[in-house]
Amino acid sequence: MNVNYVKLVMGVITDVRVIITIVAALFIIEFAKFVTSYKKKPPRPKKAKAPKAPPPAPKPEAPAEGGGDEAAAE
């Protein structure tokens, strides 16, 4: 009589429909647990931007190289 119970229990446990139902129930329970315990992360504080540096001063123009005409004229 004890062997019949073992066969019955093994038949129920190894049935594909039972396995699929257990897996689906576990997914639903875990998802419900996630939804109920979900807390939104607080927003990150924005970093203060550094003030922009002023544009560099224009460089004075250097005399043209090889411009012997101007030097000879002076």
GROMACS .gro file of C-alpha atoms in nm:
model
   74
    1MET     CA    1   0.000   0.000   0.000
    2ASN     CA    2   0.291   0.235   0.073
    3VAL     CA    3   0.430   0.179  -0.279
    4ASN     CA    4   0.103   0.297  -0.434
    5TYR     CA    5   0.133   0.632  -0.253
    6VAL     CA    6   0.489   0.681  -0.374
    7LYS     CA    7   0.384   0.610  -0.733
    8LEU     CA    8   0.092   0.848  -0.699
    9VAL     CA    9   0.306   1.128  -0.550
   10MET     CA   10   0.579   1.082  -0.812
   11GLY     CA   11   0.317   1.083  -1.085
   12VAL     CA   12   0.176   1.412  -0.961
   13ILE     CA   13   0.515   1.578  -0.906
   14THR     CA   14   0.653   1.482  -1.247
   15ASP     CA   15   0.343   1.588  -1.440
   16VAL     CA   16   0.424   1.871  -1.683
   17ARG     CA   17   0.107   2.065  -1.597
   18VAL     CA   18   0.195   2.065  -1.227
   19ILE     CA   19   0.551   2.184  -1.294
   20ILE     CA   20   0.431   2.465  -1.521
   21THR     CA   21   0.171   2.572  -1.265
   22ILE     CA   22   0.427   2.584  -0.983
   23VAL     CA   23   0.675   2.784  -1.192
   24ALA     CA   24   0.404   3.031  -1.300
   25ALA     CA   25   0.285   3.071  -0.941
   26LEU     CA   26   0.640   3.143  -0.825
   27PHE     CA   27   0.683   3.410  -1.095
   28ILE     CA   28   0.355   3.574  -0.999
   29ILE     CA   29   0.443   3.573  -0.629
   30GLU     CA   30   0.789   3.718  -0.692
   31PHE     CA   31   0.648   3.988  -0.920
   32ALA     CA   32   0.385   4.083  -0.662
   33LYS     CA   33   0.656   4.100  -0.397
   34PHE     CA   34   0.863   4.327  -0.624
   35VAL     CA   35   0.569   4.558  -0.693
   36THR     CA   36   0.469   4.591  -0.329
   37SER     CA   37   0.822   4.659  -0.205
   38TYR     CA   38   0.931   4.887  -0.491
   39LYS     CA   39   1.070   5.223  -0.388
   40LYS     CA   40   1.171   5.480  -0.643
   41LYS     CA   41   1.530   5.595  -0.612
   42PRO     CA   42   1.568   5.958  -0.513
   43PRO     CA   43   1.691   6.183  -0.794
   44ARG     CA   44   2.061   6.254  -0.798
   45PRO     CA   45   2.157   6.607  -0.701
   46LYS     CA   46   2.273   6.801  -1.002
   47LYS     CA   47   2.634   6.910  -0.998
   48ALA     CA   48   2.694   7.285  -1.007
   49LYS     CA   49   2.842   7.378  -1.341
   50ALA     CA   50   3.174   7.559  -1.332
   51PRO     CA   51   3.155   7.911  -1.469
   52LYS     CA   52   3.271   7.936  -1.828
   53ALA     CA   53   3.619   8.076  -1.877
   54PRO     CA   54   3.635   8.404  -2.067
   55PRO     CA   55   3.745   8.367  -2.428
   56PRO     CA   56   4.119   8.399  -2.476
   57ALA     CA   57   4.249   8.740  -2.575
   58PRO     CA   58   4.331   8.772  -2.946
   59LYS     CA   59   4.699   8.723  -3.022
   60PRO     CA   60   4.883   9.017  -3.175
   61GLU     CA   61   4.963   8.954  -3.537
   62ALA     CA   62   5.323   8.863  -3.602
   63PRO     CA   63   5.505   9.027  -3.892
   64ALA     CA   64   5.490   8.823  -4.207
   65GLU     CA   65   5.796   8.617  -4.272
   66GLY     CA   66   5.967   8.657  -4.602
   67GLY     CA   67   5.793   8.987  -4.660
   68GLY     CA   68   6.108   9.171  -4.761
   69ASP     CA   69   5.910   9.437  -4.943
   70GLU     CA   70   5.778   9.595  -4.625
   71ALA     CA   71   6.112   9.584  -4.446
   72ALA     CA   72   6.295   9.735  -4.742
   73ALA     CA   73   6.042  10.015  -4.771
   74GLU     CA   74   6.110  10.142  -4.420
   0.00000   0.00000   0.00000
